[in-house]
Amino acid sequence: MKQVLWLAVIAMAQQFASASEPISIRANFEGAAVGKIVRVAETHFRCGVKGESDQDGRNRQANWYYFSVNGAKDQALTLDLVDLPGEYNYRPNRGAVTGDTLPWYSEDNRNWRPIETAEYQPDTPLLRIRLRPRANKIWIAHVPPYTNQQLQRLLDEFKSLSDLRQQIVGRTAQGRPMLLLTITDERAPAAQKKVLWLMFRQHSWEAGSSWACEGALRFLLSADPVATEMRRTAIFKIFPLSDPDGVARGGVRFNTNGFDLNRNWDAVDKTKMPEIAAQRKAILDWVDAGRRVDLFLTLHNTETSEYLEGPPDAEGRYRSLMERFFKLLSETKTFAPARPPRFAEATTTIDKPGRMTVIQGLYKDRRLPAFLIEQMITRHPKLARQPAPEDRKQFGADLARAMWRSVTQ
Ligand SMILES: [Zn+2]
């Protein structure tokens, strides 16, 4: 009898505990974003995907969400992701979030696992996920996030390494530093060194690009004999994170003023898009001082497609470089191209200023061998899963090696 009484007291206490802490959904940390939240039932929520539009209110993209769910431990939670439709290059679409882009969740905001089942309703459209959290607080995101703080922690780890130099080449619209890293063995003579230039995270939702950056940095600075040889024979110039403001606020693909950082390379305005102005100046100053760029690469994510695109090189001067680079990339386990490489068009929207990507702009300005890679976030044919942070890091190392081999072998 006594025991039964105790159980009743415990049950009441548990009920009181859960009543005193209702389930809440929050986006109060770096990189977080969620739109309007509506409680449909006690453990069922409708979560808007916030989305962002450009400087003209066009090209709405709603493919970044990152929030915590608090107080739902051991409860059957249903979350409906809504407000998905958008526009890309001025064409309307049903949104980038579908049944193929299953969210990721974490119980410690560090280790991420894909949610294995979800139900996509294309007519609404709506992505419904169900889960029973094993922790009182969990985090949910479109892809495993990578923040400014994570990059800072990584760079702190490398502080004592003499082969890495850090420069600030400008400031973002909100005053954050724009970093340029240089990795090379300073004791080896510079004259014969190849120059490989990497650019990561022009679009803030594309956290996979940052995980690859981490993998590239860890490999390039390692004691691996190939990495040692690479530092001796090449200079790596690296923009590790091209939109620090967007990453901080949980943005999608536009800077603070609404400008797409992988457009506008033909219409650079240092007030509206100081990020592009700083990066472009660093590259052009380097080239105009008589130094070389043997290969430039910007790394992106898309939902479903994976490919290599070259500069808008109608004369084909970089055809053999593109083919060599593509072959080396294709030999890795982490790159699964959906089509052969091809040269970009001169601009993404004919007769409209402000529509050149970085590779289109750098080719127009200095005929640079500038390339772009897109990597998919959906189930990857070679990996047979949605790419995880470990896969991205491996790709970063594979990418740096392939770039170096493309110009040295
Ligand atoms: Zn992108």
Short mmCIF file of C-alpha atoms and ligand atoms in Angstrom, two decimals:
data_model
loop_
_atom_site.label_atom_id
_atom_site.label_comp_id
_atom_site.label_asym_id
_atom_site.label_seq_id
_atom_site.Cartn_x
_atom_site.Cartn_y
_atom_site.Cartn_z
CA MET A 1 0.00 0.00 0.00
CA LYS A 2 2.79 2.34 0.99
CA GLN A 3 4.61 1.56 -2.26
CA VAL A 4 1.51 2.27 -4.33
CA LEU A 5 1.13 5.58 -2.58
CA TRP A 6 4.73 6.45 -3.37
CA LEU A 7 4.27 5.56 -7.02
CA ALA A 8 1.24 7.83 -7.14
CA VAL A 9 3.28 10.67 -5.62
CA ILE A 10 6.07 10.11 -8.15
CA ALA A 11 3.57 10.06 -11.03
CA MET A 12 2.06 13.31 -9.80
CA ALA A 13 5.50 14.87 -9.42
CA GLN A 14 6.39 13.85 -12.98
CA GLN A 15 3.17 15.30 -14.26
CA PHE A 16 3.83 18.48 -12.37
CA ALA A 17 7.38 18.62 -13.76
CA SER A 18 6.18 18.26 -17.35
CA ALA A 19 3.34 20.70 -16.77
CA SER A 20 5.76 23.26 -15.36
CA GLU A 21 8.02 22.94 -18.41
CA PRO A 22 5.90 22.78 -21.56
CA ILE A 23 7.60 21.84 -24.79
CA SER A 24 9.27 24.84 -26.35
CA ILE A 25 11.02 25.44 -29.66
CA ARG A 26 13.83 27.96 -29.63
CA ALA A 27 16.26 29.60 -32.04
CA ASN A 28 18.32 31.66 -29.59
CA PHE A 29 21.88 30.57 -30.48
CA GLU A 30 24.41 31.12 -33.27
CA GLY A 31 23.21 30.01 -36.69
CA ALA A 32 19.68 29.21 -35.51
CA ALA A 33 16.59 30.04 -37.56
CA VAL A 34 12.93 29.10 -37.45
CA GLY A 35 9.83 30.84 -38.75
CA LYS A 36 6.34 31.01 -37.22
CA ILE A 37 5.55 28.25 -34.75
CA VAL A 38 1.99 27.03 -34.22
CA ARG A 39 1.06 24.47 -31.59
CA VAL A 40 -1.39 22.05 -33.24
CA ALA A 41 -1.67 19.72 -30.22
CA GLU A 42 0.27 19.13 -27.03
CA THR A 43 3.21 17.44 -28.78
CA HIS A 44 2.50 18.49 -32.38
CA PHE A 45 3.95 21.71 -33.80
CA ARG A 46 3.87 23.44 -37.15
CA CYS A 47 7.25 25.11 -37.73
CA GLY A 48 7.66 27.65 -40.49
CA VAL A 49 10.93 27.60 -42.38
CA LYS A 50 11.97 31.23 -42.19
CA GLY A 51 13.46 31.74 -45.64
CA GLU A 52 15.09 34.85 -47.05
CA SER A 53 14.67 36.96 -50.17
CA ASP A 54 17.19 39.08 -52.03
CA GLN A 55 17.58 42.88 -52.15
CA ASP A 56 14.54 43.16 -54.45
CA GLY A 57 12.35 40.79 -52.44
CA ARG A 58 12.85 38.06 -55.07
CA ASN A 59 14.38 34.58 -55.16
CA ARG A 60 13.02 33.50 -51.77
CA GLN A 61 14.87 30.44 -50.52
CA ALA A 62 13.55 28.51 -47.53
CA ASN A 63 16.11 25.81 -46.93
CA TRP A 64 17.66 26.62 -43.61
CA TYR A 65 16.20 25.74 -40.24
CA TYR A 66 18.11 25.04 -37.06
CA PHE A 67 16.32 25.07 -33.71
CA SER A 68 16.17 23.33 -30.37
CA VAL A 69 13.22 21.46 -28.89
CA ASN A 70 13.12 21.62 -25.13
CA GLY A 71 11.16 19.56 -22.64
CA ALA A 72 10.04 16.76 -24.99
CA LYS A 73 12.03 13.87 -23.55
CA ASP A 74 10.30 10.50 -24.11
CA GLN A 75 7.28 12.16 -25.74
CA ALA A 76 5.97 11.35 -29.21
CA LEU A 77 6.82 14.57 -31.00
CA THR A 78 5.41 15.57 -34.40
CA LEU A 79 6.90 18.52 -36.25
CA ASP A 80 5.54 19.81 -39.56
CA LEU A 81 7.96 21.95 -41.55
CA VAL A 82 5.96 24.44 -43.65
CA ASP A 83 6.37 27.72 -45.63
CA LEU A 84 8.63 25.90 -48.07
CA PRO A 85 7.82 27.34 -51.56
CA GLY A 86 10.31 29.73 -53.07
CA GLU A 87 12.02 30.99 -56.18
CA TYR A 88 15.42 30.29 -57.76
CA ASN A 89 16.94 32.42 -60.54
CA TYR A 90 13.48 34.10 -60.80
CA ARG A 91 11.59 30.82 -61.33
CA PRO A 92 9.04 29.68 -58.70
CA ASN A 93 9.44 26.26 -57.10
CA ARG A 94 7.80 24.13 -54.41
CA GLY A 95 10.82 24.58 -52.21
CA ALA A 96 14.13 22.91 -51.61
CA VAL A 97 12.92 20.95 -48.57
CA THR A 98 11.33 17.67 -49.71
CA GLY A 99 11.03 14.04 -48.67
CA ASP A 100 14.60 13.53 -49.93
CA THR A 101 16.13 16.13 -47.64
CA LEU A 102 15.51 14.54 -44.27
CA PRO A 103 16.51 16.69 -41.30
CA TRP A 104 19.35 15.94 -38.92
CA TYR A 105 19.09 15.89 -35.15
CA SER A 106 21.50 16.00 -32.25
CA GLU A 107 21.33 15.43 -28.51
CA ASP A 108 24.43 17.51 -27.76
CA ASN A 109 24.56 20.06 -30.64
CA ARG A 110 27.81 18.40 -31.79
CA ASN A 111 27.10 14.90 -33.05
CA TRP A 112 24.44 14.71 -35.75
CA ARG A 113 22.31 11.86 -37.03
CA PRO A 114 19.84 11.88 -39.92
CA ILE A 115 16.19 11.45 -39.03
CA GLU A 116 15.34 8.23 -40.76
CA THR A 117 11.71 8.60 -41.61
CA ALA A 118 9.58 11.53 -42.56
CA GLU A 119 6.43 12.03 -44.55
CA TYR A 120 6.42 14.58 -47.38
CA GLN A 121 3.12 16.03 -48.55
CA PRO A 122 3.90 17.73 -51.88
CA ASP A 123 0.54 19.47 -52.28
CA THR A 124 0.82 21.63 -49.17
CA PRO A 125 3.92 21.28 -49.29
CA LEU A 126 4.87 20.00 -45.84
CA LEU A 127 7.54 17.74 -44.38
CA ARG A 128 6.31 15.91 -41.27
CA ILE A 129 8.83 14.34 -38.94
CA ARG A 130 8.09 12.22 -35.90
CA LEU A 131 10.52 11.39 -33.17
CA ARG A 132 10.73 10.53 -29.49
CA PRO A 133 13.64 12.50 -28.04
CA ARG A 134 15.85 10.65 -25.58
CA ALA A 135 17.15 13.91 -24.14
CA ASN A 136 15.35 16.87 -22.63
CA LYS A 137 16.88 19.15 -25.23
CA ILE A 138 17.52 18.23 -28.84
CA TRP A 139 18.59 20.20 -31.90
CA ILE A 140 17.16 19.84 -35.40
CA ALA A 141 18.66 21.25 -38.62
CA HIS A 142 18.45 20.96 -42.41
CA VAL A 143 22.07 19.76 -42.51
CA PRO A 144 24.65 19.46 -39.71
CA PRO A 145 25.42 23.12 -38.86
CA TYR A 146 28.84 24.74 -38.86
CA THR A 147 29.14 28.14 -37.17
CA ASN A 148 31.68 30.97 -36.92
CA GLN A 149 32.45 29.73 -33.40
CA GLN A 150 33.36 26.30 -34.72
CA LEU A 151 35.75 27.81 -37.26
CA GLN A 152 37.30 29.97 -34.54
CA ARG A 153 37.85 26.93 -32.31
CA LEU A 154 39.51 25.12 -35.22
CA LEU A 155 41.83 28.04 -35.99
CA ASP A 156 42.72 28.27 -32.28
CA GLU A 157 43.88 24.65 -32.50
CA PHE A 158 46.29 25.60 -35.30
CA LYS A 159 47.67 28.71 -33.58
CA SER A 160 51.20 27.41 -33.08
CA LEU A 161 51.70 26.12 -36.66
CA SER A 162 54.23 28.14 -38.65
CA ASP A 163 52.91 26.98 -42.05
CA LEU A 164 49.58 28.79 -41.52
CA ARG A 165 49.15 32.55 -41.75
CA GLN A 166 45.91 34.47 -41.14
CA GLN A 167 45.03 37.82 -42.65
CA ILE A 168 41.95 40.01 -42.36
CA VAL A 169 41.22 41.32 -45.86
CA GLY A 170 38.10 43.34 -45.04
CA ARG A 171 34.95 43.53 -42.92
CA THR A 172 31.43 42.27 -43.48
CA ALA A 173 28.37 44.53 -43.57
CA GLN A 174 28.07 44.00 -39.79
CA GLY A 175 31.80 44.47 -39.15
CA ARG A 176 32.94 40.87 -38.81
CA PRO A 177 36.43 40.09 -40.14
CA MET A 178 36.83 38.52 -43.58
CA LEU A 179 39.59 35.95 -43.22
CA LEU A 180 42.15 34.83 -45.76
CA LEU A 181 44.41 31.93 -44.75
CA THR A 182 47.72 31.08 -46.41
CA ILE A 183 49.19 27.61 -46.03
CA THR A 184 52.69 26.89 -47.33
CA ASP A 185 56.12 25.81 -46.14
CA GLU A 186 57.79 29.21 -45.84
CA ARG A 187 61.28 27.61 -45.93
CA ALA A 188 60.74 26.34 -49.49
CA PRO A 189 61.40 28.97 -52.20
CA ALA A 190 58.21 30.67 -53.44
CA ALA A 191 59.23 31.15 -57.08
CA GLN A 192 58.34 27.66 -58.33
CA LYS A 193 55.30 27.10 -56.16
CA LYS A 194 51.89 26.53 -57.68
CA VAL A 195 49.06 28.61 -56.23
CA LEU A 196 45.75 26.95 -55.36
CA TRP A 197 42.94 29.18 -54.16
CA LEU A 198 39.94 27.79 -52.28
CA MET A 199 36.74 29.54 -51.29
CA PHE A 200 34.19 28.10 -48.86
CA ARG A 201 30.69 28.95 -47.66
CA GLN A 202 29.55 31.75 -49.96
CA HIS A 203 26.03 30.67 -49.00
CA SER A 204 25.30 30.44 -45.32
CA TRP A 205 22.92 27.45 -45.39
CA GLU A 206 25.58 25.31 -47.12
CA ALA A 207 27.30 24.10 -43.96
CA GLY A 208 28.68 21.08 -45.85
CA SER A 209 31.12 23.49 -47.50
CA SER A 210 32.49 24.44 -44.04
CA TRP A 211 32.88 20.82 -42.93
CA ALA A 212 34.89 20.26 -46.13
CA CYS A 213 36.96 23.35 -45.30
CA GLU A 214 37.77 21.85 -41.90
CA GLY A 215 38.81 18.58 -43.58
CA ALA A 216 41.00 20.43 -46.09
CA LEU A 217 42.69 22.49 -43.34
CA ARG A 218 43.30 19.47 -41.10
CA PHE A 219 44.83 17.54 -43.99
CA LEU A 220 46.92 20.40 -45.39
CA LEU A 221 48.41 21.14 -41.95
CA SER A 222 49.01 17.48 -41.06
CA ALA A 223 52.25 15.50 -40.96
CA ASP A 224 51.00 13.29 -43.81
CA PRO A 225 53.90 12.98 -46.32
CA VAL A 226 51.70 14.06 -49.25
CA ALA A 227 50.50 17.12 -47.31
CA THR A 228 54.12 17.94 -46.40
CA GLU A 229 55.07 17.75 -50.08
CA MET A 230 52.05 19.87 -51.02
CA ARG A 231 53.10 22.61 -48.59
CA ARG A 232 56.64 22.50 -50.00
CA THR A 233 55.54 22.85 -53.63
CA ALA A 234 52.39 24.96 -53.43
CA ILE A 235 50.80 27.95 -51.76
CA PHE A 236 47.21 27.43 -50.62
CA LYS A 237 45.14 30.60 -50.31
CA ILE A 238 41.87 29.90 -48.49
CA PHE A 239 38.76 31.95 -47.77
CA PRO A 240 37.37 29.68 -45.02
CA LEU A 241 34.00 31.37 -44.58
CA SER A 242 32.69 33.92 -47.06
CA ASP A 243 29.47 35.01 -45.31
CA PRO A 244 30.16 35.30 -41.56
CA ASP A 245 27.07 37.50 -40.98
CA GLY A 246 24.76 35.02 -42.71
CA VAL A 247 26.20 32.10 -40.77
CA ALA A 248 25.79 34.03 -37.49
CA ARG A 249 22.11 34.85 -38.04
CA GLY A 250 21.10 31.52 -39.61
CA GLY A 251 20.73 32.99 -43.09
CA VAL A 252 20.15 31.27 -46.40
CA ARG A 253 22.08 32.68 -49.35
CA PHE A 254 22.14 36.47 -49.07
CA ASN A 255 24.33 38.87 -47.11
CA THR A 256 22.96 41.31 -44.53
CA ASN A 257 21.83 43.69 -47.30
CA GLY A 258 20.18 40.95 -49.36
CA PHE A 259 22.91 40.41 -51.94
CA ASP A 260 23.75 36.93 -53.13
CA LEU A 261 27.50 36.53 -52.59
CA ASN A 262 27.79 34.16 -55.54
CA ARG A 263 26.19 36.63 -57.92
CA ASN A 264 27.08 40.32 -58.26
CA TRP A 265 30.77 39.66 -59.13
CA ASP A 266 30.23 41.89 -62.19
CA ALA A 267 28.61 44.72 -60.19
CA VAL A 268 30.61 44.90 -56.97
CA ASP A 269 29.58 47.62 -54.54
CA LYS A 270 31.70 47.76 -51.42
CA THR A 271 28.91 49.25 -49.30
CA LYS A 272 26.18 46.83 -50.33
CA MET A 273 28.39 43.73 -50.52
CA PRO A 274 31.67 44.40 -48.69
CA GLU A 275 32.29 40.63 -48.49
CA ILE A 276 32.63 40.33 -52.28
CA ALA A 277 34.62 43.57 -52.50
CA ALA A 278 37.16 42.31 -49.92
CA GLN A 279 37.62 38.89 -51.51
CA ARG A 280 37.78 40.20 -55.06
CA LYS A 281 40.37 42.81 -54.11
CA ALA A 282 42.53 40.19 -52.38
CA ILE A 283 42.50 38.00 -55.51
CA LEU A 284 43.03 40.79 -58.05
CA ASP A 285 45.81 42.41 -55.95
CA TRP A 286 47.59 39.04 -55.89
CA VAL A 287 47.29 38.54 -59.65
CA ASP A 288 48.09 42.16 -60.50
CA ALA A 289 51.30 41.93 -58.47
CA GLY A 290 52.45 39.37 -61.04
CA ARG A 291 51.62 36.26 -59.01
CA ARG A 292 49.88 33.22 -60.36
CA VAL A 293 46.64 31.40 -59.62
CA ASP A 294 46.89 27.88 -61.08
CA LEU A 295 43.45 26.75 -59.95
CA PHE A 296 40.62 28.46 -58.06
CA LEU A 297 37.69 26.55 -56.56
CA THR A 298 34.49 27.59 -54.77
CA LEU A 299 32.59 24.84 -52.94
CA HIS A 300 28.80 24.73 -52.66
CA ASN A 301 25.91 22.47 -51.71
CA THR A 302 22.66 21.86 -53.52
CA GLU A 303 19.82 19.56 -52.58
CA THR A 304 20.13 16.89 -55.26
CA SER A 305 22.86 17.60 -57.79
CA GLU A 306 26.61 17.11 -57.81
CA TYR A 307 28.93 18.48 -60.49
CA LEU A 308 32.03 20.41 -61.51
CA GLU A 309 31.68 23.59 -63.52
CA GLY A 310 34.54 25.46 -65.16
CA PRO A 311 35.01 29.11 -66.11
CA PRO A 312 33.02 30.55 -69.04
CA ASP A 313 35.95 29.64 -71.23
CA ALA A 314 34.55 29.66 -74.77
CA GLU A 315 38.08 29.33 -76.21
CA GLY A 316 38.65 26.14 -74.23
CA ARG A 317 42.07 27.17 -72.88
CA TYR A 318 41.35 25.32 -69.62
CA ARG A 319 39.77 22.22 -71.13
CA SER A 320 42.60 19.84 -70.32
CA LEU A 321 42.90 21.23 -66.77
CA MET A 322 39.16 20.73 -66.29
CA GLU A 323 39.32 17.15 -67.55
CA ARG A 324 42.32 16.28 -65.36
CA PHE A 325 40.72 17.84 -62.28
CA PHE A 326 37.41 16.09 -62.95
CA LYS A 327 39.08 12.68 -63.36
CA LEU A 328 41.00 13.04 -60.09
CA LEU A 329 37.85 14.14 -58.24
CA SER A 330 35.82 11.30 -59.72
CA GLU A 331 38.31 8.75 -58.39
CA THR A 332 37.44 9.75 -54.82
CA LYS A 333 34.63 8.11 -52.85
CA THR A 334 33.19 11.46 -51.84
CA PHE A 335 32.41 13.02 -55.23
CA ALA A 336 29.63 11.52 -57.35
CA PRO A 337 29.13 13.75 -60.40
CA ALA A 338 25.75 13.54 -62.08
CA ARG A 339 27.14 14.76 -65.38
CA PRO A 340 30.44 15.50 -67.16
CA PRO A 341 32.16 18.80 -66.35
CA ARG A 342 31.30 21.80 -68.45
CA PHE A 343 32.21 25.43 -68.85
CA ALA A 344 29.81 27.96 -67.32
CA GLU A 345 27.80 30.45 -69.34
CA ALA A 346 29.19 34.01 -69.29
CA THR A 347 26.54 34.98 -66.68
CA THR A 348 23.57 33.30 -64.95
CA THR A 349 21.00 35.79 -66.33
CA ILE A 350 21.74 37.28 -69.76
CA ASP A 351 21.38 41.07 -70.02
CA LYS A 352 20.93 41.58 -66.28
CA PRO A 353 23.81 43.17 -64.33
CA GLY A 354 24.74 41.65 -60.97
CA ARG A 355 24.22 38.03 -62.07
CA MET A 356 27.81 36.80 -62.40
CA THR A 357 29.09 34.17 -60.00
CA VAL A 358 32.63 34.31 -58.65
CA ILE A 359 33.92 32.03 -61.40
CA GLN A 360 32.21 34.06 -64.12
CA GLY A 361 33.52 37.32 -62.63
CA LEU A 362 37.11 36.14 -62.18
CA TYR A 363 37.20 34.85 -65.73
CA LYS A 364 35.84 38.13 -67.08
CA ASP A 365 38.30 40.19 -64.99
CA ARG A 366 41.54 38.18 -65.29
CA ARG A 367 40.82 35.00 -67.29
CA LEU A 368 41.44 32.92 -64.15
CA PRO A 369 40.95 29.13 -64.14
CA ALA A 370 38.10 29.41 -61.63
CA PHE A 371 35.89 26.36 -60.95
CA LEU A 372 32.80 25.61 -58.89
CA ILE A 373 31.73 22.36 -57.28
CA GLU A 374 28.22 21.60 -56.07
CA GLN A 375 27.69 18.69 -53.70
CA MET A 376 24.34 17.12 -52.96
CA ILE A 377 22.87 16.84 -49.47
CA THR A 378 20.46 14.03 -50.33
CA ARG A 379 21.35 10.34 -50.39
CA HIS A 380 24.74 10.11 -52.10
CA PRO A 381 25.12 7.29 -54.66
CA LYS A 382 28.73 6.44 -53.71
CA LEU A 383 28.30 6.73 -49.94
CA ALA A 384 24.78 5.21 -49.96
CA ARG A 385 23.63 7.68 -47.28
CA GLN A 386 23.09 11.40 -46.75
CA PRO A 387 26.63 12.81 -46.48
CA ALA A 388 27.67 13.28 -42.83
CA PRO A 389 30.28 15.70 -41.43
CA GLU A 390 32.93 12.95 -41.60
CA ASP A 391 32.23 12.48 -45.34
CA ARG A 392 32.51 16.22 -45.96
CA LYS A 393 35.82 16.40 -44.08
CA GLN A 394 37.14 13.52 -46.15
CA PHE A 395 36.05 15.33 -49.30
CA GLY A 396 37.92 18.46 -48.16
CA ALA A 397 41.16 16.47 -47.98
CA ASP A 398 40.38 14.72 -51.29
CA LEU A 399 39.66 18.08 -52.92
CA ALA A 400 42.93 19.71 -51.82
CA ARG A 401 44.88 16.68 -53.09
CA ALA A 402 43.03 16.61 -56.43
CA MET A 403 43.65 20.33 -56.97
CA TRP A 404 47.36 19.94 -56.29
CA ARG A 405 47.69 16.87 -58.52
CA SER A 406 45.77 18.63 -61.32
CA VAL A 407 48.50 21.27 -61.59
CA THR A 408 51.61 19.28 -60.68
CA GLN A 409 51.20 15.95 -62.47
ZN ZN B 1 25.76 27.88 -52.99
#
